[in-house]
GROMACS .gro file of N, CA and C in nm:
model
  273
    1UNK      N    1   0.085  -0.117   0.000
    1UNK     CA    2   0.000   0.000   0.000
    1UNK      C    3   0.090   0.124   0.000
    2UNK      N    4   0.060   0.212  -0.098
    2UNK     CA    5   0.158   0.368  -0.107
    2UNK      C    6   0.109   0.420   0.017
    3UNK      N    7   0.200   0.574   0.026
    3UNK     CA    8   0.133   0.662   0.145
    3UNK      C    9   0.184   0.787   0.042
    4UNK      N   10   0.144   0.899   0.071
    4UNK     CA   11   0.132   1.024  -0.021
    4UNK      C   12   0.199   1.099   0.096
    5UNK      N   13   0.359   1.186   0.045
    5UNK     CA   14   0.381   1.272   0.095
    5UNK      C   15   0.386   1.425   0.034
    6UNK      N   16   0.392   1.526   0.142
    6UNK     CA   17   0.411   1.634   0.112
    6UNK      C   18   0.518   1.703   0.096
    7UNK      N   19   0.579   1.692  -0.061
    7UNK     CA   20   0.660   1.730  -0.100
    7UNK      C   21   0.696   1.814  -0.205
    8UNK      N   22   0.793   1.889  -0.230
    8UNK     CA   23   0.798   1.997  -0.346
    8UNK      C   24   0.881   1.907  -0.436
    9UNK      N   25   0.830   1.897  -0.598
    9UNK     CA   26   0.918   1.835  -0.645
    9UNK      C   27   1.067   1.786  -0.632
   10UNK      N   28   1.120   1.920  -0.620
   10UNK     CA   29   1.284   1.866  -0.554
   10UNK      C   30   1.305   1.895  -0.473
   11UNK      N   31   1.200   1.837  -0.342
   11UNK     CA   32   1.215   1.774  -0.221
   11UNK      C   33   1.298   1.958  -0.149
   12UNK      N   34   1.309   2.070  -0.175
   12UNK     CA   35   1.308   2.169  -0.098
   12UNK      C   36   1.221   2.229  -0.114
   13UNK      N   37   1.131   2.286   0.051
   13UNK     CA   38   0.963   2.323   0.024
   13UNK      C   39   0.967   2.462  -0.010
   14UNK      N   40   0.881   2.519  -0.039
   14UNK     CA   41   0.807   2.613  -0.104
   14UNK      C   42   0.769   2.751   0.015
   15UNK      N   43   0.851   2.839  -0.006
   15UNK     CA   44   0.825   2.942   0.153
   15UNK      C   45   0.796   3.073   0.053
   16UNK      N   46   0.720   3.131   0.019
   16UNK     CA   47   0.685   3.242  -0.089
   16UNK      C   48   0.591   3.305  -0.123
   17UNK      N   49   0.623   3.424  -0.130
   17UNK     CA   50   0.481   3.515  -0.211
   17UNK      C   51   0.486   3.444  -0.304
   18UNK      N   52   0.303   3.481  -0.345
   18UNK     CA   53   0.276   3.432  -0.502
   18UNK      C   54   0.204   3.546  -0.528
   19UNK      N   55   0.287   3.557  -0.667
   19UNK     CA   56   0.326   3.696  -0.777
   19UNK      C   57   0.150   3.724  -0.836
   20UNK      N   58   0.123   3.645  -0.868
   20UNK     CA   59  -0.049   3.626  -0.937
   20UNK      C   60  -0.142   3.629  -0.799
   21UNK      N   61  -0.139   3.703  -0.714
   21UNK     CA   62  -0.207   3.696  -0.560
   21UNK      C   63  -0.189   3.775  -0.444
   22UNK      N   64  -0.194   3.910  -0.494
   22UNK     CA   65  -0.162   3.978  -0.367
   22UNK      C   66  -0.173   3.975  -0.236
   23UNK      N   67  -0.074   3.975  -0.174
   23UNK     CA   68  -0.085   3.927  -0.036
   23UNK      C   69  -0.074   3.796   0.041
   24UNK      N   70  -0.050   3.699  -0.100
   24UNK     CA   71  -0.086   3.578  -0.067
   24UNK      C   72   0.080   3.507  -0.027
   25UNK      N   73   0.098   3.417   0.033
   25UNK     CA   74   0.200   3.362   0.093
   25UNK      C   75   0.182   3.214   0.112
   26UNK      N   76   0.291   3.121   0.088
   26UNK     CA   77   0.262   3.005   0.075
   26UNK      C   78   0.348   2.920   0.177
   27UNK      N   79   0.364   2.827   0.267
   27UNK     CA   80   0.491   2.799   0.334
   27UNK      C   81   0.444   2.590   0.281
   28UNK      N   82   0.500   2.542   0.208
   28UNK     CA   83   0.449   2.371   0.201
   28UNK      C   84   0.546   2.300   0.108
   29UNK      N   85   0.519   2.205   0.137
   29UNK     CA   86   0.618   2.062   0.032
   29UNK      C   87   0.743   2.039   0.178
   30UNK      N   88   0.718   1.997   0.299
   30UNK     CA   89   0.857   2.003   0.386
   30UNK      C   90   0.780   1.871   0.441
   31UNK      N   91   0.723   1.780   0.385
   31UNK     CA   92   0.749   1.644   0.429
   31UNK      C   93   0.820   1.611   0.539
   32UNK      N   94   0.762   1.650   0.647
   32UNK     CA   95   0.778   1.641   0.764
   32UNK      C   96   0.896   1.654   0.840
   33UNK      N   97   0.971   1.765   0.742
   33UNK     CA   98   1.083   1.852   0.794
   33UNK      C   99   1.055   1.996   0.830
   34UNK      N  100   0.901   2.011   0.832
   34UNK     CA  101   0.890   2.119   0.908
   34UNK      C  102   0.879   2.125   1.011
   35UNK      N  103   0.890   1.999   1.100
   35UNK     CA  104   0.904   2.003   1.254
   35UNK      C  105   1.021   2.048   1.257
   36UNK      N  106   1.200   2.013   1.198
   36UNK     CA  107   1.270   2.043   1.236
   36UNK      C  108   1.328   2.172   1.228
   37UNK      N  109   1.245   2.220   1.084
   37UNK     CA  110   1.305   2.372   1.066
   37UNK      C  111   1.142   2.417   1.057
   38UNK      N  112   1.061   2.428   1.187
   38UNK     CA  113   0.944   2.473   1.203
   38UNK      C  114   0.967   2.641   1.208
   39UNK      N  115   1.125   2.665   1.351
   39UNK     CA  116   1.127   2.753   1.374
   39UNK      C  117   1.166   2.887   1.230
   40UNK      N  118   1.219   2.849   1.200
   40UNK     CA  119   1.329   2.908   1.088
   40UNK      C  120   1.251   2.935   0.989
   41UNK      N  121   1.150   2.846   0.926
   41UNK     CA  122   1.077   2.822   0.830
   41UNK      C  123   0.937   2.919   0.860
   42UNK      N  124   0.877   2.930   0.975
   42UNK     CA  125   0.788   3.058   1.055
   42UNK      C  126   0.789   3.163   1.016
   43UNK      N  127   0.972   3.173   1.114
   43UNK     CA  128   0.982   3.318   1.131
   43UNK      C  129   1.025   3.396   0.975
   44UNK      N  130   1.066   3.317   0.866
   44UNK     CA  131   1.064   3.347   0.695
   44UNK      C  132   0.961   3.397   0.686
   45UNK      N  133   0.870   3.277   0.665
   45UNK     CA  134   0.719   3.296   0.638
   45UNK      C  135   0.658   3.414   0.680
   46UNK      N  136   0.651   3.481   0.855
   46UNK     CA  137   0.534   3.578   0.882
   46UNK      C  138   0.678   3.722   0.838
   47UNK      N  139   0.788   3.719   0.760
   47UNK     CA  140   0.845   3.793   0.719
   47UNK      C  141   0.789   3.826   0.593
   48UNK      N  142   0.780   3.777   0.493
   48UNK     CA  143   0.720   3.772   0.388
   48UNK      C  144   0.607   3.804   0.351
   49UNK      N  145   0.503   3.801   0.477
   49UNK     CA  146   0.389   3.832   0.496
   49UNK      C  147   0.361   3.947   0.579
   50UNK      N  148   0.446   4.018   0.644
   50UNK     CA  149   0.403   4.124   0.715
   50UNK      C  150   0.543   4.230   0.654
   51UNK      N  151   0.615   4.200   0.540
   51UNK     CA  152   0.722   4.306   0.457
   51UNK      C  153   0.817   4.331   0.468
   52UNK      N  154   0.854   4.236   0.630
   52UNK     CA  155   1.029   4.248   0.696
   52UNK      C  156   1.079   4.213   0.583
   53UNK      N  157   1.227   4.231   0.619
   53UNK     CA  158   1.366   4.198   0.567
   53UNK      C  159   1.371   4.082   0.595
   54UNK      N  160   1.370   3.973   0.521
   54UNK     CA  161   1.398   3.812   0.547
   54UNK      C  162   1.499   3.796   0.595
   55UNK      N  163   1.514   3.736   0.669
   55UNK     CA  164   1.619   3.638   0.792
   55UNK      C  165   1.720   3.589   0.681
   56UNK      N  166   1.714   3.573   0.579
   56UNK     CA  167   1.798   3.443   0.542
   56UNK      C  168   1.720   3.474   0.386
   57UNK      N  169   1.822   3.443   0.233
   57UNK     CA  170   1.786   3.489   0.112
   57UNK      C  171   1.706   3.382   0.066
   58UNK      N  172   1.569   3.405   0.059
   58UNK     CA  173   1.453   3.294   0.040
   58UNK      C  174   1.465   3.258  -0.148
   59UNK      N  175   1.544   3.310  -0.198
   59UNK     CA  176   1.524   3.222  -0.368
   59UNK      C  177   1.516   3.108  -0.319
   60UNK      N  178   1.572   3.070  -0.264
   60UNK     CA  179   1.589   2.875  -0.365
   60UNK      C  180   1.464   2.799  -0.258
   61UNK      N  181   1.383   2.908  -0.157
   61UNK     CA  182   1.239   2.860  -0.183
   61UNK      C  183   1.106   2.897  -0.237
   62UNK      N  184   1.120   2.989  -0.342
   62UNK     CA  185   1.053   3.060  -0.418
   62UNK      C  186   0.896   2.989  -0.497
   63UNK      N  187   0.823   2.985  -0.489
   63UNK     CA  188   0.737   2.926  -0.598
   63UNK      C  189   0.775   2.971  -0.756
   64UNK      N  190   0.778   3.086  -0.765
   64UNK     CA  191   0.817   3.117  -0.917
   64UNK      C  192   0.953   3.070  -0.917
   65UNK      N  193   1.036   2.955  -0.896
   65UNK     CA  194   1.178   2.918  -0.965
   65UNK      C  195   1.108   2.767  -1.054
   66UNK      N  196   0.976   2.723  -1.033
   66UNK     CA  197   0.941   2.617  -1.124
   66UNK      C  198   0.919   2.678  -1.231
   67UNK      N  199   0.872   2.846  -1.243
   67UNK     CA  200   0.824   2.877  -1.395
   67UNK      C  201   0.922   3.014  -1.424
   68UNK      N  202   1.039   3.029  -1.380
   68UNK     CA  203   1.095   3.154  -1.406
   68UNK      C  204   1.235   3.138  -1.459
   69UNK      N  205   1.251   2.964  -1.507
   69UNK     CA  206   1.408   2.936  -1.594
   69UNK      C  207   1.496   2.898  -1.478
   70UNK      N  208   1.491   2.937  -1.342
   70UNK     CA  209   1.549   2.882  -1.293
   70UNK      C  210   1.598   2.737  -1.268
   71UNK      N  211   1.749   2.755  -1.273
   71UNK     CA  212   1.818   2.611  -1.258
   71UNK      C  213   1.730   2.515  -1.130
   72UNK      N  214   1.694   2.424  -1.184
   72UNK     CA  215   1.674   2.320  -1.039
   72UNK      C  216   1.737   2.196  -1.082
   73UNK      N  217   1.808   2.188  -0.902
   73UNK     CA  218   1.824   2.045  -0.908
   73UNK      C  219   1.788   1.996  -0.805
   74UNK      N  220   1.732   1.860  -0.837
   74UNK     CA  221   1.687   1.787  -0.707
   74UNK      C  222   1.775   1.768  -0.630
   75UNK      N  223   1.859   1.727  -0.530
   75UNK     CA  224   1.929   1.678  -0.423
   75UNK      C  225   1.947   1.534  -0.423
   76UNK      N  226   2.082   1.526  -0.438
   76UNK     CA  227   2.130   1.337  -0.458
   76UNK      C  228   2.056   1.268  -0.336
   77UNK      N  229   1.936   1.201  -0.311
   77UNK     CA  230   1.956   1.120  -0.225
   77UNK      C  231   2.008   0.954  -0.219
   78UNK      N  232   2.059   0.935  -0.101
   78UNK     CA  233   2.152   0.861  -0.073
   78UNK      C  234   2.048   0.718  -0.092
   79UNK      N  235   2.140   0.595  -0.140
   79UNK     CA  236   2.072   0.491  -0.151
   79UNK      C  237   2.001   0.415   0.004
   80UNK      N  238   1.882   0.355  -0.007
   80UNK     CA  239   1.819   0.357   0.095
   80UNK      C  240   1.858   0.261   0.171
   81UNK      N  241   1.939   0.183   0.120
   81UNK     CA  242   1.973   0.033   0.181
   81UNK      C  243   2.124   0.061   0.242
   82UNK      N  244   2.197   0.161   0.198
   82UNK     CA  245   2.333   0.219   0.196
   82UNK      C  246   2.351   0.221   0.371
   83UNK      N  247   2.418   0.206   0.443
   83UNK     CA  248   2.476   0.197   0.543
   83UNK      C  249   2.377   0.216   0.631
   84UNK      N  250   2.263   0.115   0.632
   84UNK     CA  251   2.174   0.114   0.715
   84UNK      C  252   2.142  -0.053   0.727
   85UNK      N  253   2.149  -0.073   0.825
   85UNK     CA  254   2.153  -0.209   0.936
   85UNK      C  255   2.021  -0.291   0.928
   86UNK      N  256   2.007  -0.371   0.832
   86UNK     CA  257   1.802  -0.437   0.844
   86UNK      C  258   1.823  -0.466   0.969
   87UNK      N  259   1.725  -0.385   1.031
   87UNK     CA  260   1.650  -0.403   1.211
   87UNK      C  261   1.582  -0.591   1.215
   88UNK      N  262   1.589  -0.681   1.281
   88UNK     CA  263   1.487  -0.784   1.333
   88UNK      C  264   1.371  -0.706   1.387
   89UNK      N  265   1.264  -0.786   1.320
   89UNK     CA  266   1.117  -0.730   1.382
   89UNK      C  267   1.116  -0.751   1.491
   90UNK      N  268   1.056  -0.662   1.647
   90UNK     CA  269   0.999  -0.711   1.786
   90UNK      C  270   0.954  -0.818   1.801
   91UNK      N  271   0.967  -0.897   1.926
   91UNK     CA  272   0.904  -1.053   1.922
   91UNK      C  273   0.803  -1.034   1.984
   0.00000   0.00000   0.00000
């Protein structure tokens, strides 16, 4: 059975105004790495949305880099079986 995650195509999420939507702001695709960069990923977000100076240079989480030529690359991930130990199931 699949399970459906929430992810941005190349797996870095999506923290951004959208250009066609005034006012509008998007923070998603962090497949459950927004617990770890909940904080970081926030305090971007209500920047973006209330006109501060961003913390940190938000391109490379932009929504317009899927339609604006920007270079993407996904991120090598590592093979899944690669230096990881098959666990025995609990008895």
């Amino acid at each position: 059975m699949g399970r459906a995650h929430d992810t941005a195509p190349v797996l870095v999420p999506i923290i951004s105004t959208v250009d066609a939507v005034s006012g509008l702001v998007i923070a998603s695709g962090f497949s459950g790495h927004g617990v770890g960069i909940g904080p970081g990923s926030g305090l971007l977000t209500s920047q973006l949305a209330t006109g501060e100076t961003p913390c940190v240079d938000w391109s490379p989480y932009r929504l317009a880099r899927f339609s604006d030529g920007s270079v993407i690359r996904r991120p090598e991930l590592p093979d899944a079986g690669a230096g990881h130990r098959q666990r025995s199931p609990p008895r």
